[in-house]
Amino acid sequence: MEPDILPDLLAKIQKDFDERTYNSETLKKAIQSLAGKKATYLDVNEFAIEIGKILSEVFKLHVRADILPDGKMYFNIADRLLNATLKKNHELITSFGVDVQTLLNQAVGIRIKAQAPTINKNRVDGLVNKISSAPIFDDVKWVLEEPIINFSQNVADAMLKSNVEFHAEAGLDPKIKRTVSGHKPCDFCKRLAGLHDYDTGNGDDIYTRHERCRCTIEYIPERGKRELVSSSKYKQNKIAEKEREKIEARKKIGIKEKE
Ligand SMILES: [Zn+2]
């Protein structure tokens, strides 16, 4: 049996990743902006792109055909490699995002908790499948480049989206600002640029990015008139829902025990 290359590879990647994130000027700037209570989703966006860039650079350095068995990325390696590293990306970006959202909420006196999305398992699986699908790693190594940055941007976007939805449910009237970036924006991105109401019917398009898209998506909460009443009502509904779930779960336990 061939030795398992993953633990050693992962250790190298993590060490390099930690060093580079520690020394990154872009990350420092974002963290300083948070400390100075000036951070917005533009910082979350920058933070996410930088985290994605660093991971893709570190991949490029360490994940090479010459260290892979048969020069192929086997599913078993890809699965553990991407799950471990992307989980860390997700956690870093959402924990920064939660702090920024908390700051934005507090700035306008919205007393509801910042939301953090769970990791998008479908996206991770998609990348794992793509990278392990080819007999020759060099043919698919691009998957560890731009798509890793795109994955990381999506974490920031999902962060924004979950808070926008939460605020809308709490009775606020969230507006999302999408701005094109770069000198040649495509028609898709140009069409989506502007200020969107939460319920304009553009749906998830507002959060959609093609590869190499550097559009920024922003949300700055504003306190609405209805918020006070609705959010406490919302909270109560949530509590009632939680109680119901508990009772349902208990019921199921009872059924299992009987069986
Ligand atoms: Zn774009």
Short mmCIF file of C-alpha atoms and ligand atoms in Angstrom, two decimals:
data_model
loop_
_atom_site.label_atom_id
_atom_site.label_comp_id
_atom_site.label_asym_id
_atom_site.label_seq_id
_atom_site.Cartn_x
_atom_site.Cartn_y
_atom_site.Cartn_z
CA MET A 1 0.00 0.00 0.00
CA GLU A 2 1.20 3.48 -0.83
CA PRO A 3 1.85 5.81 2.10
CA ASP A 4 -0.81 8.42 2.77
CA ILE A 5 0.55 11.73 1.50
CA LEU A 6 -2.30 13.83 2.89
CA PRO A 7 -1.22 14.51 6.52
CA ASP A 8 2.18 15.81 5.46
CA LEU A 9 0.73 17.83 2.58
CA LEU A 10 -1.95 19.34 4.79
CA ALA A 11 0.60 20.31 7.45
CA LYS A 12 2.72 22.13 4.86
CA ILE A 13 -0.29 23.92 3.43
CA GLN A 14 -1.56 24.98 6.83
CA LYS A 15 1.83 26.25 7.97
CA ASP A 16 2.29 28.35 4.83
CA PHE A 17 -1.30 29.55 4.89
CA ASP A 18 -0.99 30.70 8.51
CA GLU A 19 2.24 32.54 7.81
CA ARG A 20 0.89 34.31 4.77
CA THR A 21 -2.39 35.32 6.39
CA TYR A 22 -0.46 36.60 9.41
CA ASN A 23 1.71 38.77 7.18
CA SER A 24 -0.97 39.94 4.75
CA GLU A 25 -1.29 43.71 4.53
CA THR A 26 -4.80 43.41 3.09
CA LEU A 27 -5.98 41.34 6.07
CA LYS A 28 -4.26 43.71 8.49
CA LYS A 29 -6.04 46.64 6.88
CA ALA A 30 -9.42 44.92 7.17
CA ILE A 31 -8.82 44.03 10.82
CA GLN A 32 -7.71 47.59 11.60
CA SER A 33 -10.81 48.93 9.94
CA LEU A 34 -12.88 46.67 12.20
CA ALA A 35 -10.95 47.77 15.28
CA GLY A 36 -11.57 51.40 14.30
CA LYS A 37 -15.28 50.57 13.99
CA LYS A 38 -15.28 51.56 10.32
CA ALA A 39 -15.58 48.15 8.69
CA THR A 40 -18.30 47.42 6.13
CA TYR A 41 -19.07 44.60 3.74
CA LEU A 42 -16.43 46.05 1.43
CA ASP A 43 -13.90 44.92 4.04
CA VAL A 44 -15.54 41.51 4.29
CA ASN A 45 -15.30 41.27 0.51
CA GLU A 46 -11.60 42.23 0.48
CA PHE A 47 -10.93 39.89 3.38
CA ALA A 48 -12.60 36.98 1.57
CA ILE A 49 -10.78 37.57 -1.73
CA GLU A 50 -7.44 37.75 0.09
CA ILE A 51 -8.09 34.54 2.06
CA GLY A 52 -9.03 32.81 -1.19
CA LYS A 53 -5.96 34.18 -3.00
CA ILE A 54 -3.62 33.03 -0.24
CA LEU A 55 -5.07 29.54 -0.20
CA SER A 56 -4.85 29.22 -3.97
CA GLU A 57 -1.21 30.40 -3.93
CA VAL A 58 -0.34 27.89 -1.22
CA PHE A 59 -2.09 25.14 -3.20
CA LYS A 60 -0.06 26.08 -6.25
CA LEU A 61 3.14 25.75 -4.27
CA HIS A 62 2.43 22.41 -2.60
CA VAL A 63 -0.20 20.52 -4.58
CA ARG A 64 1.75 19.35 -7.60
CA ALA A 65 1.56 16.38 -9.95
CA ASP A 66 5.01 15.20 -8.86
CA ILE A 67 3.89 14.59 -5.26
CA LEU A 68 0.57 12.97 -6.14
CA PRO A 69 0.37 9.19 -6.62
CA ASP A 70 0.37 8.49 -10.40
CA GLY A 71 0.29 12.27 -10.97
CA LYS A 72 -3.44 12.10 -10.35
CA MET A 73 -5.59 13.76 -7.73
CA TYR A 74 -7.51 10.83 -6.25
CA PHE A 75 -10.95 11.48 -4.77
CA ASN A 76 -9.81 10.34 -1.36
CA ILE A 77 -7.07 12.97 -1.23
CA ALA A 78 -9.14 15.73 -2.82
CA ASP A 79 -12.01 15.15 -0.42
CA ARG A 80 -9.92 15.48 2.74
CA LEU A 81 -7.73 18.26 1.35
CA LEU A 82 -10.57 20.54 0.25
CA ASN A 83 -12.86 19.84 3.17
CA ALA A 84 -10.17 20.73 5.68
CA THR A 85 -8.87 23.85 3.95
CA LEU A 86 -12.20 25.27 2.77
CA LYS A 87 -13.75 24.73 6.18
CA LYS A 88 -11.02 26.92 7.59
CA ASN A 89 -11.63 29.53 4.86
CA HIS A 90 -15.30 29.49 5.69
CA GLU A 91 -14.65 29.92 9.41
CA LEU A 92 -12.16 32.75 8.99
CA ILE A 93 -14.42 34.72 6.65
CA THR A 94 -17.64 34.20 8.62
CA SER A 95 -16.05 35.05 11.95
CA PHE A 96 -14.75 38.32 10.50
CA GLY A 97 -18.13 38.84 8.83
CA VAL A 98 -20.03 38.30 12.09
CA ASP A 99 -17.92 40.99 13.77
CA VAL A 100 -18.58 43.42 10.91
CA GLN A 101 -22.31 42.69 10.86
CA THR A 102 -22.45 43.14 14.65
CA LEU A 103 -20.77 46.52 14.22
CA LEU A 104 -23.24 47.54 11.48
CA ASN A 105 -26.19 46.42 13.58
CA GLN A 106 -24.98 48.26 16.65
CA ALA A 107 -24.29 51.45 14.69
CA VAL A 108 -28.01 51.84 13.96
CA GLY A 109 -29.26 50.30 17.17
CA ILE A 110 -30.51 47.04 15.72
CA ARG A 111 -30.44 44.63 18.58
CA ILE A 112 -30.51 41.34 16.76
CA LYS A 113 -27.70 38.88 16.46
CA ALA A 114 -25.43 38.74 13.42
CA GLN A 115 -26.08 35.59 11.42
CA ALA A 116 -23.45 33.25 10.03
CA PRO A 117 -24.20 30.87 7.17
CA THR A 118 -23.21 27.23 7.32
CA ILE A 119 -20.57 25.99 4.87
CA ASN A 120 -21.85 25.38 1.36
CA LYS A 121 -21.27 21.63 1.16
CA ASN A 122 -22.51 21.45 -2.44
CA ARG A 123 -19.81 23.84 -3.56
CA VAL A 124 -17.12 21.91 -1.70
CA ASP A 125 -18.34 18.64 -3.21
CA GLY A 126 -18.43 20.22 -6.67
CA LEU A 127 -14.78 21.25 -6.38
CA VAL A 128 -13.77 17.84 -4.99
CA ASN A 129 -15.47 16.05 -7.88
CA LYS A 130 -14.04 18.37 -10.50
CA ILE A 131 -10.45 18.11 -9.26
CA SER A 132 -10.58 14.30 -8.94
CA SER A 133 -12.33 13.75 -12.25
CA ALA A 134 -9.32 13.88 -14.56
CA PRO A 135 -6.67 11.17 -15.00
CA ILE A 136 -3.96 13.85 -15.12
CA PHE A 137 -3.82 16.45 -12.36
CA ASP A 138 -2.22 19.09 -14.56
CA ASP A 139 -5.36 19.14 -16.70
CA VAL A 140 -7.55 20.20 -13.76
CA LYS A 141 -5.19 22.10 -11.50
CA TRP A 142 -6.91 25.36 -12.49
CA VAL A 143 -9.70 24.28 -10.15
CA LEU A 144 -7.39 25.20 -7.25
CA GLU A 145 -6.89 28.70 -8.61
CA GLU A 146 -9.74 31.12 -9.42
CA PRO A 147 -12.55 28.78 -8.22
CA ILE A 148 -11.02 28.87 -4.71
CA ILE A 149 -11.22 32.67 -4.72
CA ASN A 150 -14.78 32.44 -6.05
CA PHE A 151 -15.66 29.99 -3.24
CA SER A 152 -14.31 32.45 -0.67
CA GLN A 153 -16.21 35.41 -2.17
CA ASN A 154 -19.32 33.28 -2.00
CA VAL A 155 -18.82 32.84 1.76
CA ALA A 156 -18.87 36.64 2.14
CA ASP A 157 -21.95 36.89 -0.11
CA ALA A 158 -23.75 34.13 1.81
CA MET A 159 -22.91 35.97 5.02
CA LEU A 160 -24.53 39.14 3.69
CA LYS A 161 -27.50 37.23 2.33
CA SER A 162 -28.28 35.46 5.59
CA ASN A 163 -28.27 38.77 7.45
CA VAL A 164 -30.38 40.53 4.83
CA GLU A 165 -32.95 37.74 5.05
CA PHE A 166 -32.89 37.80 8.83
CA HIS A 167 -33.41 41.56 8.87
CA ALA A 168 -36.26 41.34 6.36
CA GLU A 169 -37.97 38.75 8.53
CA ALA A 170 -37.49 41.03 11.53
CA GLY A 171 -39.45 43.74 9.73
CA LEU A 172 -36.62 45.87 8.37
CA ASP A 173 -36.42 46.95 4.76
CA PRO A 174 -32.94 45.86 3.64
CA LYS A 175 -31.35 47.26 0.51
CA ILE A 176 -28.44 45.63 -1.26
CA LYS A 177 -25.93 47.59 -3.29
CA ARG A 178 -24.05 45.87 -6.06
CA THR A 179 -21.26 47.72 -7.84
CA VAL A 180 -19.25 46.63 -10.86
CA SER A 181 -15.51 46.53 -10.57
CA GLY A 182 -12.76 46.31 -13.18
CA HIS A 183 -12.61 48.14 -16.47
CA LYS A 184 -14.63 45.75 -18.60
CA PRO A 185 -17.69 44.60 -16.70
CA CYS A 186 -19.81 42.07 -18.56
CA ASP A 187 -23.49 42.64 -19.42
CA PHE A 188 -24.61 40.29 -16.68
CA CYS A 189 -22.82 42.34 -14.01
CA LYS A 190 -23.80 45.69 -15.54
CA ARG A 191 -27.45 44.67 -15.41
CA LEU A 192 -27.17 43.82 -11.70
CA ALA A 193 -25.36 46.99 -10.66
CA GLY A 194 -27.34 49.35 -8.46
CA LEU A 195 -29.38 49.45 -5.33
CA HIS A 196 -31.78 46.55 -4.89
CA ASP A 197 -34.70 46.13 -2.59
CA TYR A 198 -34.66 42.86 -0.75
CA ASP A 199 -37.70 41.75 -2.73
CA THR A 200 -37.15 43.22 -6.20
CA GLY A 201 -37.59 39.87 -7.84
CA ASN A 202 -33.96 39.69 -8.91
CA GLY A 203 -33.77 36.84 -6.44
CA ASP A 204 -30.45 35.15 -6.02
CA ASP A 205 -29.01 36.82 -9.13
CA ILE A 206 -27.82 39.66 -6.89
CA TYR A 207 -25.44 37.20 -5.25
CA THR A 208 -24.37 35.41 -8.42
CA ARG A 209 -20.80 35.72 -9.64
CA HIS A 210 -19.10 34.41 -12.70
CA GLU A 211 -15.46 33.45 -12.50
CA ARG A 212 -13.11 36.38 -11.81
CA CYS A 213 -16.06 38.63 -10.95
CA ARG A 214 -14.90 41.31 -8.54
CA CYS A 215 -18.18 43.17 -8.19
CA THR A 216 -18.82 44.32 -4.66
CA ILE A 217 -22.03 43.52 -2.85
CA GLU A 218 -22.85 45.71 0.13
CA TYR A 219 -25.46 45.86 2.80
CA ILE A 220 -25.71 48.72 5.25
CA PRO A 221 -28.61 48.19 7.61
CA GLU A 222 -30.94 51.05 8.38
CA ARG A 223 -33.28 51.03 11.23
CA GLY A 224 -36.90 50.78 10.11
CA LYS A 225 -39.99 51.97 11.94
CA ARG A 226 -41.47 48.55 12.25
CA GLU A 227 -38.36 46.90 13.55
CA LEU A 228 -38.92 47.25 17.29
CA VAL A 229 -42.30 45.61 17.34
CA SER A 230 -41.62 43.01 14.71
CA SER A 231 -38.25 41.90 15.99
CA SER A 232 -39.56 41.13 19.45
CA LYS A 233 -42.49 39.36 17.87
CA TYR A 234 -40.06 37.58 15.59
CA LYS A 235 -37.96 36.54 18.54
CA GLN A 236 -41.02 35.13 20.27
CA ASN A 237 -41.98 33.24 17.16
CA LYS A 238 -38.48 31.84 17.02
CA ILE A 239 -38.67 30.74 20.62
CA ALA A 240 -42.02 29.12 20.02
CA GLU A 241 -40.58 27.40 16.96
CA LYS A 242 -37.59 26.14 18.93
CA GLU A 243 -39.90 24.77 21.62
CA ARG A 244 -41.98 23.00 19.00
CA GLU A 245 -38.87 21.51 17.46
CA LYS A 246 -37.72 20.27 20.84
CA ILE A 247 -41.07 18.69 21.48
CA GLU A 248 -41.05 17.11 18.01
CA ALA A 249 -37.54 15.80 18.58
CA ARG A 250 -38.56 14.36 21.92
CA LYS A 251 -41.57 12.72 20.34
CA LYS A 252 -39.30 11.07 17.80
CA ILE A 253 -37.02 9.82 20.54
CA GLY A 254 -40.08 8.33 22.21
CA ILE A 255 -41.04 6.56 19.00
CA LYS A 256 -37.58 5.14 18.58
CA GLU A 257 -37.50 3.93 22.13
CA LYS A 258 -40.85 2.20 21.67
CA GLU A 259 -39.67 0.50 18.50
ZN ZN B 1 -19.11 40.97 -11.72
#
